Short mmCIF file of C-alpha atoms in Angstrom, two decimals:
data_model
loop_
_atom_site.label_atom_id
_atom_site.label_comp_id
_atom_site.label_asym_id
_atom_site.label_seq_id
_atom_site.Cartn_x
_atom_site.Cartn_y
_atom_site.Cartn_z
CA MET A 22 124.41 94.60 98.21
CA LYS A 23 125.96 91.45 98.85
CA LYS A 24 126.36 93.35 102.84
CA SER A 25 122.02 93.07 102.46
CA TYR A 26 121.98 89.02 101.52
CA LEU A 27 125.32 88.05 103.79
CA SER A 28 122.59 90.14 106.24
CA MET A 29 118.91 87.80 105.37
CA MET A 30 121.11 84.55 105.72
CA LEU A 31 123.18 85.48 109.19
CA CYS A 32 119.28 86.15 110.08
CA ILE A 33 117.59 83.28 109.00
CA THR A 34 120.02 81.00 109.71
CA LEU A 35 119.67 82.40 114.24
CA PHE A 36 116.35 82.47 113.41
CA ILE A 37 117.01 78.15 112.47
CA ILE A 38 118.95 77.64 115.71
CA PHE A 39 115.88 79.01 118.19
CA ALA A 40 113.47 76.92 116.48
CA PHE A 41 115.25 73.98 117.94
CA TYR A 42 114.57 75.44 120.85
CA GLU A 43 114.37 71.98 123.17
CA SER A 44 117.57 72.16 122.45
CA ILE A 45 120.69 71.47 125.36
CA PHE A 46 122.07 74.35 124.05
CA VAL A 47 118.68 76.72 123.54
CA LYS A 48 117.57 75.62 126.61
CA SER A 49 120.18 76.74 129.03
CA PHE A 50 120.80 79.15 127.30
CA ASP A 51 116.39 80.55 127.73
CA PHE A 52 116.90 80.08 131.02
CA SER A 53 120.38 81.13 132.34
CA LEU A 54 119.15 84.27 130.85
CA ARG A 55 116.39 85.10 131.37
CA GLU A 56 116.76 83.44 135.19
CA TRP A 57 119.77 86.91 135.15
CA MET A 58 117.20 89.69 133.66
CA LEU A 59 114.40 88.49 136.67
CA SER A 60 117.17 88.58 138.95
CA LEU A 61 117.05 92.60 138.49
CA ARG A 62 113.69 93.34 138.99
CA THR A 63 112.76 96.02 141.32
CA GLU A 64 108.81 97.33 141.64
CA SER A 65 110.50 100.80 140.24
CA LEU A 66 111.78 98.80 136.59
CA ASN A 67 108.59 97.22 137.14
CA ASN A 68 106.43 100.29 136.68
CA ILE A 69 108.74 101.59 134.24
CA VAL A 70 108.99 98.49 132.45
CA LEU A 71 105.48 97.20 132.03
CA ALA A 72 104.76 100.83 130.54
CA PHE A 73 107.28 100.57 127.72
CA THR A 74 106.53 96.86 126.34
CA HIS A 75 103.07 98.60 125.39
CA VAL A 76 105.53 100.35 122.53
CA GLY A 77 105.30 97.20 120.54
CA ASP A 78 100.78 96.87 121.65
CA ALA A 79 99.18 96.91 118.23
CA LYS A 80 97.13 99.10 119.14
CA VAL A 81 100.10 101.68 118.99
CA LEU A 82 101.41 99.97 116.39
CA ALA A 83 97.91 100.09 114.09
CA VAL A 84 97.85 103.92 115.06
CA LEU A 85 101.87 105.74 114.36
CA CYS A 86 101.54 103.30 111.09
CA LEU A 87 98.24 105.23 110.25
CA LEU A 88 99.84 107.79 111.71
CA GLY A 89 103.53 107.68 109.24
CA ALA A 90 101.69 106.50 106.47
CA ILE A 91 99.44 109.95 106.10
CA VAL A 92 102.30 111.94 106.28
CA LEU A 93 103.81 109.35 103.55
CA PHE A 94 100.98 109.48 101.49
CA ILE A 95 101.03 114.07 101.90
CA MET A 96 104.99 114.04 101.46
CA LYS A 97 103.79 111.89 97.48
CA LYS A 98 105.17 109.13 98.66
CA TRP A 99 102.59 106.87 97.86
CA ARG A 100 104.77 103.64 97.15
CA ASN A 101 106.61 104.05 100.65
CA SER A 102 103.21 105.11 102.72
CA LEU A 103 101.74 101.41 100.84
CA LEU A 104 105.25 100.18 102.65
CA LEU A 105 105.45 100.69 106.19
CA ILE A 106 101.37 100.05 105.58
CA GLY A 107 102.75 96.21 104.98
CA SER A 108 105.85 96.50 106.50
CA ILE A 109 102.71 94.85 109.81
CA LEU A 110 100.40 93.40 107.54
CA VAL A 111 103.08 91.56 106.10
CA SER A 112 105.02 90.95 109.78
CA TYR A 113 102.30 90.08 111.72
CA GLY A 114 100.47 87.38 108.82
CA LEU A 115 103.26 85.99 109.29
CA ASN A 116 104.47 85.81 112.56
CA LEU A 117 100.91 84.21 112.82
CA LEU A 118 102.43 81.99 110.99
CA VAL A 119 105.65 80.69 112.14
CA LYS A 120 103.37 80.30 115.75
CA SER A 121 100.39 78.32 114.19
CA LEU A 122 103.63 76.23 112.70
CA PHE A 123 104.88 75.65 116.19
CA GLN A 124 102.99 75.83 119.21
CA ARG A 125 105.24 76.69 121.94
CA GLU A 126 103.57 77.43 125.48
CA ARG A 127 104.65 80.70 126.60
CA PRO A 128 106.02 81.16 130.15
CA GLN A 129 103.92 80.20 133.34
CA ASP A 130 105.32 81.77 136.09
CA PHE A 131 107.29 85.25 137.45
CA ARG A 132 104.70 86.60 134.87
CA LEU A 133 104.19 90.60 135.44
CA LEU A 134 101.32 90.99 133.55
CA GLU A 135 98.74 88.39 131.21
CA GLU A 136 99.42 87.35 127.87
CA ASP A 137 97.50 84.56 125.23
CA GLY A 138 98.58 82.76 122.05
CA TYR A 139 101.95 80.89 121.32
CA SER A 140 105.60 82.33 122.26
CA PHE A 141 107.51 81.07 119.63
CA PRO A 142 108.52 84.21 118.49
CA SER A 143 108.10 87.17 119.43
CA GLY A 144 105.15 89.06 117.69
CA ASN A 145 106.14 92.69 119.44
CA ALA A 146 109.69 91.07 119.20
CA MET A 147 109.28 90.93 114.99
CA VAL A 148 106.42 93.18 114.54
CA GLY A 149 107.65 96.11 116.10
CA THR A 150 111.94 95.36 115.18
CA THR A 151 109.88 95.29 111.29
CA PHE A 152 107.78 98.47 111.63
CA TYR A 153 110.30 100.87 114.35
CA LEU A 154 112.89 99.17 111.90
CA PHE A 155 111.40 100.15 108.40
CA ALA A 156 109.94 103.37 110.33
CA ALA A 157 114.16 103.81 110.72
CA VAL A 158 114.90 103.21 107.72
CA LEU A 159 112.26 105.72 106.01
CA LEU A 160 113.51 108.89 107.82
CA TYR A 161 117.12 108.64 106.96
CA GLN A 162 116.66 108.29 103.40
CA ARG A 163 114.65 111.92 103.02
CA PHE A 164 117.90 113.39 106.02
CA GLN A 165 120.82 111.10 106.11
CA LYS A 166 121.12 111.43 110.28
CA ARG A 167 123.00 107.87 111.88
CA TRP A 168 121.28 107.86 114.86
CA ILE A 169 117.78 108.71 113.15
CA LEU A 170 118.83 103.86 112.60
CA VAL A 171 120.79 103.96 116.07
CA VAL A 172 116.78 104.97 117.69
CA GLY A 173 115.33 102.70 114.85
CA VAL A 174 117.54 99.25 116.30
CA ILE A 175 117.95 100.23 119.72
CA LEU A 176 114.22 100.28 120.59
CA PRO A 177 113.09 97.48 119.41
CA PHE A 178 115.90 95.48 121.31
CA LEU A 179 115.01 97.81 124.16
CA LEU A 180 111.07 96.09 124.25
CA GLY A 181 112.73 92.78 123.44
CA LEU A 182 113.97 93.01 126.85
CA SER A 183 111.61 94.20 128.01
CA ARG A 184 109.11 91.50 126.26
CA VAL A 185 111.32 88.77 128.87
CA TYR A 186 111.24 90.91 132.39
CA VAL A 187 108.11 91.21 133.11
CA GLY A 188 107.88 87.14 131.88
CA VAL A 189 105.51 86.59 128.94
CA HIS A 190 108.59 85.26 126.38
CA TYR A 191 111.59 82.67 126.64
CA PRO A 192 115.08 84.65 124.71
CA SER A 193 114.89 82.72 121.60
CA ASP A 194 111.05 83.64 120.91
CA ILE A 195 112.63 87.49 120.77
CA LEU A 196 116.11 86.28 119.27
CA ALA A 197 114.22 84.38 116.61
CA GLY A 198 111.31 87.36 115.91
CA PHE A 199 114.17 90.14 115.81
CA ALA A 200 115.59 88.11 112.94
CA LEU A 201 112.20 87.49 110.97
CA GLY A 202 111.78 91.23 111.18
CA ILE A 203 115.19 92.50 110.10
CA VAL A 204 114.60 89.81 107.34
CA THR A 205 110.71 91.17 106.52
CA VAL A 206 112.78 95.06 106.64
CA ILE A 207 115.56 94.53 104.00
CA VAL A 208 113.23 93.11 101.88
CA LEU A 209 110.98 96.12 102.22
CA SER A 210 113.56 98.15 102.22
CA LYS A 211 114.40 97.15 98.29
CA LEU A 212 111.36 98.09 97.15
CA THR A 213 111.71 101.66 98.62
CA ASP A 214 111.54 104.64 96.61
CA LYS A 215 114.31 105.79 96.31
CA SER A 216 115.67 102.13 95.78
CA ALA A 217 113.53 101.47 93.12
CA LYS A 218 115.42 105.21 91.52
CA GLN A 219 118.71 103.76 92.16
CA LEU A 220 118.09 100.73 90.56
CA GLU A 221 116.38 102.60 88.18
CA SER A 222 120.28 104.33 87.81
CA VAL A 223 121.96 101.94 87.52
CA ASN A 224 119.92 99.79 84.39
CA ARG A 225 120.16 103.22 82.51
CA ASN A 226 123.61 102.55 83.53
CA ASN A 227 123.89 99.47 82.62
CA THR A 228 122.59 99.49 79.32
CA ASN A 229 124.48 102.85 78.00
CA THR A 230 127.11 101.55 79.10
CA ALA A 231 126.51 97.33 76.51
CA VAL A 232 125.85 99.95 74.14
#
């Protein structure tokens, strides 16, 4: 429990730091890391990254979420099914709200594709982190395989990097998106079937002890 709260506080602190994207520190960080990422471009790598970055598209996430929710519903994991759908809706809605508050313009140079809307925080990084990491948490609760969590972390991480590589986001947009996505996952994880049963068991034990 303490680890979860510490993780949330760390992510919130990280978000606050990068929310001051006009500061000298963040501008220098963005410029240096973005310049390095753009220097890695090659024609063959461009094609790979352009294909990969679509794993964070709204349509792709919606289809995967719907399939996952159906599987969970068939397994009679109704709470988890609804939470998986909620992971997309809550994260997407929160992202739009935060973007409207900060209204940061996207980078205009060195783009490999065109994107509209505001830049901070990255929607692909935030919603992608929320969905893929939360899906990994649900799978881990059932199969208890650490590699599932590893994939759930690496996939959105690479997705975030790809958004800087194709030139539609600053690094601070990505890190802020990661931070809010992780906070959302932590909150949702506390509401899953398994977590709810664990909490019920703890409360029952506490009651028996008190008696």
